[in-house]
Amino acid sequence: MSTTRFTRRQALKLFGMGAAGMAMAACATPPQASQPSQPAQPAQTAKKRLEIFSWWTNGGEADGLNAMFEVYKSLYPDVEIVNATVAGGAGTNAKAVLQTRLAGGQPPDSWQVHAGRETLSYVNAGQMEPLTNFFKEQGFDKVMPPFLLEQLKINGEIWTVPVNIHRSNVLWYNPKLMERIGAKQPPATLDELFAMAEEFKKAGITPFAVGGKDKFEASHTFESILLATFGADDYIKLWDGTDTMWKDPRAEQALLTLKKLFSYANSDRAALGWADAMTQVLEGRAAMTIMGDWAHGLGISKGLKVNQDYGWAPTPGTTDTFMWLSDSFGLAKGAPNPEQAIGWLKVCGSKEGQDAFNPKKGSIPARTDPDLKLYDDYLKASIADFGSKKLAPSPAHGASTTNAYQAKFHNILEVFSADLDEKAALEALREAAADNNR
Ligand code: GAL
C-alpha cells in the first residue's frame, strides 16, 4: 500500500540514505597509494538549491514567507533558497507563469497551491507527488483538524502540506470614519451595510474601496455576497459543477447586490490592487473593503493595530459562517531538488514554521497546537470562529474550484465590475459551471 511514487534512487536520496550509502562506499575504497600525486583542485561543490514558487509579494505575505525561509535556513544553512514570486493576488498571474513552466518540464521544487479543489488541477495533470506517507511519518495527520485533512485528499492521497487557514469573508473598516458618521458598530446585515454606505456618501467619504488590478478583487467580493444571499447550505451547491444553482433567482439577486456595492465604490477599480484598496481604508481614504485576512497581514506589516487603527467584522449577512481557504505547498513531480523540497515541506508543516509564518501573514495555523502567545486578538478570534462557525469554501481561492473554473470566475466578475451587465455575467456564470469538473 505504498502511496509515494518515488523511484528507489529518489527515495534513498530523499530520506537521507543516499548520503549514508555514499559514505559507506567511500570507506570501502582504500586509498591508491601507488598513484602519482595530483595538483590540488579547488572544491567544485555547487551550492544546494531550493526553489519556492508563490505570489506572496505584498506586505504581510512577503514577511510571512521570509519568516518561514528563516526557519528553513536555520535548519539547512547550506541551501540557497530561490524565492520565485510572481506578483498578483490570488495567483492570477503566478498560475499562468507556473503553467508555462510545468508544460515546459521546468517545475519549481515546490509551489503555493490552495488546498481543496484547486489541487485537483495539478494532480489530474500528473504534476505532483503524493505525500500521504510523508504526512504520516511527520505526524502531521495527528496535529491538523480532520476537516482540513479531508480537504487535502484527492483519489485517497494527500498531495500538499497546508501552512494556514485564511478567512475570506471579512469586512475591514476605518474606525475613525465610522465615528464620523456616528456608527457605533460595524454592519451585520447587507441592509445595514448599504444604510451605512449611504451615510458615508452623504458625508463625502468613499464607502467602499474595491480593487481589480490583481483580477480577483471583484470575484472575492462576490463570493461573500453569494454566501450572504444563498446561506451556507445552498451556497455550497453553487460549486457542484452544474448550473442548477446559477439558475436560481438568488444568483441574479447577488449580482445586483454587487452592482449596488460597486455604485458606492471607487470607479478606478481596475487601477487598484487588493493591497491598494486596503491601504485606502487604513489611511482613511475609504471607509470599508471586503477582503480576506491577508489584509490583516498588510496592516501588521505597516505596524498598525487591529481593533484600534482598523476594525473588522464578518462580511454582513455571513456572521454565522467562516469562509475558509488554505495555502499549501506540494512536491513537484520531477522536482530538481527533491531532498531540499522535502526539507521545505517539513518546515511548512512544523509548529515552528507555522508559528513563524502565520502571525505575520494574518492567517491562523493549519495545526491545532499553536503557541497562542504569538497570535493577536484578531487571530485568536479567528481560531475560535474556525472551530465554532459553519464552514464554507472559497471559490476565488481554490477551496471549491479548479484552476480552469477559477480563471473564468475571476474574469467574468472583473468584466462585470467594468460593464455592470448582470444578464451577461449570469449567462457566463451558467456556461462556466461545468469547468469546475476539470
Ligand atoms: C490568496 C492566498 C493568500 C493571499 C491572497 C492575496 O489566494 O491564499 O495567501 O496571498 O491570495 O494575494
JSON list of N, CA and C in Angstrom, two decimals, residues 27 44 84 103 108 111 118 136 147-148 220 223 227 235 240 279 305 320 342 414 435:
[
{"chain": "A", "resi": 27, "resn": "CYS", "atom": "N", "xyz": [34.27, 4.56, 2.31]},
{"chain": "A", "resi": 27, "resn": "CYS", "atom": "CA", "xyz": [35.08, 3.79, 3.26]},
{"chain": "A", "resi": 27, "resn": "CYS", "atom": "C", "xyz": [35.59, 2.50, 2.61]},
{"chain": "A", "resi": 44, "resn": "GLN", "atom": "N", "xyz": [34.73, 21.88, -6.04]},
{"chain": "A", "resi": 44, "resn": "GLN", "atom": "CA", "xyz": [33.73, 22.32, -7.02]},
{"chain": "A", "resi": 44, "resn": "GLN", "atom": "C", "xyz": [32.31, 22.03, -6.52]},
{"chain": "A", "resi": 84, "resn": "ALA", "atom": "N", "xyz": [11.00, 32.41, -5.92]},
{"chain": "A", "resi": 84, "resn": "ALA", "atom": "CA", "xyz": [10.40, 32.71, -7.22]},
{"chain": "A", "resi": 84, "resn": "ALA", "atom": "C", "xyz": [8.97, 33.20, -7.00]},
{"chain": "A", "resi": 103, "resn": "ALA", "atom": "N", "xyz": [4.40, 23.02, -18.22]},
{"chain": "A", "resi": 103, "resn": "ALA", "atom": "CA", "xyz": [4.24, 22.47, -19.57]},
{"chain": "A", "resi": 103, "resn": "ALA", "atom": "C", "xyz": [5.60, 22.28, -20.24]},
{"chain": "A", "resi": 108, "resn": "PRO", "atom": "N", "xyz": [9.24, 24.40, -10.53]},
{"chain": "A", "resi": 108, "resn": "PRO", "atom": "CA", "xyz": [9.97, 24.77, -9.30]},
{"chain": "A", "resi": 108, "resn": "PRO", "atom": "C", "xyz": [9.89, 23.55, -8.38]},
{"chain": "A", "resi": 111, "resn": "TRP", "atom": "N", "xyz": [5.46, 24.58, -5.04]},
{"chain": "A", "resi": 111, "resn": "TRP", "atom": "CA", "xyz": [4.74, 25.81, -5.32]},
{"chain": "A", "resi": 111, "resn": "TRP", "atom": "C", "xyz": [3.52, 25.94, -4.42]},
{"chain": "A", "resi": 118, "resn": "GLU", "atom": "N", "xyz": [-8.67, 23.13, -6.05]},
{"chain": "A", "resi": 118, "resn": "GLU", "atom": "CA", "xyz": [-7.60, 23.67, -6.91]},
{"chain": "A", "resi": 118, "resn": "GLU", "atom": "C", "xyz": [-6.47, 22.65, -7.10]},
{"chain": "A", "resi": 136, "resn": "LYS", "atom": "N", "xyz": [2.24, 11.10, 7.22]},
{"chain": "A", "resi": 136, "resn": "LYS", "atom": "CA", "xyz": [2.15, 10.21, 8.41]},
{"chain": "A", "resi": 136, "resn": "LYS", "atom": "C", "xyz": [3.47, 10.17, 9.15]},
{"chain": "A", "resi": 147, "resn": "PHE", "atom": "N", "xyz": [-11.27, 17.98, 9.46]},
{"chain": "A", "resi": 147, "resn": "PHE", "atom": "CA", "xyz": [-11.92, 18.70, 8.36]},
{"chain": "A", "resi": 147, "resn": "PHE", "atom": "C", "xyz": [-10.89, 19.05, 7.27]},
{"chain": "A", "resi": 148, "resn": "LEU", "atom": "N", "xyz": [-9.76, 19.58, 7.70]},
{"chain": "A", "resi": 148, "resn": "LEU", "atom": "CA", "xyz": [-8.75, 20.01, 6.74]},
{"chain": "A", "resi": 148, "resn": "LEU", "atom": "C", "xyz": [-8.11, 18.80, 6.05]},
{"chain": "A", "resi": 220, "resn": "HIS", "atom": "N", "xyz": [-13.74, 38.07, -5.44]},
{"chain": "A", "resi": 220, "resn": "HIS", "atom": "CA", "xyz": [-13.60, 37.92, -3.99]},
{"chain": "A", "resi": 220, "resn": "HIS", "atom": "C", "xyz": [-14.78, 38.56, -3.25]},
{"chain": "A", "resi": 223, "resn": "GLU", "atom": "N", "xyz": [-18.02, 36.45, -3.78]},
{"chain": "A", "resi": 223, "resn": "GLU", "atom": "CA", "xyz": [-18.23, 35.18, -3.05]},
{"chain": "A", "resi": 223, "resn": "GLU", "atom": "C", "xyz": [-18.87, 35.44, -1.69]},
{"chain": "A", "resi": 227, "resn": "LEU", "atom": "N", "xyz": [-22.58, 34.11, -0.47]},
{"chain": "A", "resi": 227, "resn": "LEU", "atom": "CA", "xyz": [-22.80, 33.43, 0.81]},
{"chain": "A", "resi": 227, "resn": "LEU", "atom": "C", "xyz": [-23.93, 34.10, 1.60]},
{"chain": "A", "resi": 235, "resn": "TYR", "atom": "N", "xyz": [-25.35, 27.75, -0.68]},
{"chain": "A", "resi": 235, "resn": "TYR", "atom": "CA", "xyz": [-24.13, 28.33, -1.30]},
{"chain": "A", "resi": 235, "resn": "TYR", "atom": "C", "xyz": [-23.19, 27.24, -1.79]},
{"chain": "A", "resi": 240, "resn": "ASP", "atom": "N", "xyz": [-20.99, 22.75, -7.50]},
{"chain": "A", "resi": 240, "resn": "ASP", "atom": "CA", "xyz": [-21.10, 21.30, -7.75]},
{"chain": "A", "resi": 240, "resn": "ASP", "atom": "C", "xyz": [-20.88, 20.92, -9.22]},
{"chain": "A", "resi": 279, "resn": "THR", "atom": "N", "xyz": [-5.14, 49.68, 1.78]},
{"chain": "A", "resi": 279, "resn": "THR", "atom": "CA", "xyz": [-4.37, 50.84, 2.23]},
{"chain": "A", "resi": 279, "resn": "THR", "atom": "C", "xyz": [-5.26, 52.09, 2.28]},
{"chain": "A", "resi": 305, "resn": "LYS", "atom": "N", "xyz": [-2.43, 48.50, 14.46]},
{"chain": "A", "resi": 305, "resn": "LYS", "atom": "CA", "xyz": [-3.04, 47.57, 15.43]},
{"chain": "A", "resi": 305, "resn": "LYS", "atom": "C", "xyz": [-4.50, 47.34, 15.07]},
{"chain": "A", "resi": 320, "resn": "ASP", "atom": "N", "xyz": [-22.60, 33.95, 10.68]},
{"chain": "A", "resi": 320, "resn": "ASP", "atom": "CA", "xyz": [-22.59, 32.60, 11.25]},
{"chain": "A", "resi": 320, "resn": "ASP", "atom": "C", "xyz": [-21.62, 31.66, 10.53]},
{"chain": "A", "resi": 342, "resn": "ILE", "atom": "N", "xyz": [11.73, 18.33, 0.27]},
{"chain": "A", "resi": 342, "resn": "ILE", "atom": "CA", "xyz": [11.18, 17.59, 1.41]},
{"chain": "A", "resi": 342, "resn": "ILE", "atom": "C", "xyz": [11.49, 18.35, 2.72]},
{"chain": "A", "resi": 414, "resn": "GLU", "atom": "N", "xyz": [-14.60, 40.39, -13.14]},
{"chain": "A", "resi": 414, "resn": "GLU", "atom": "CA", "xyz": [-13.85, 41.63, -13.47]},
{"chain": "A", "resi": 414, "resn": "GLU", "atom": "C", "xyz": [-14.53, 42.35, -14.63]},
{"chain": "A", "resi": 435, "resn": "ASP", "atom": "N", "xyz": [-16.96, 23.84, -15.98]},
{"chain": "A", "resi": 435, "resn": "ASP", "atom": "CA", "xyz": [-15.49, 23.86, -15.88]},
{"chain": "A", "resi": 435, "resn": "ASP", "atom": "C", "xyz": [-14.98, 23.48, -14.49]}
]
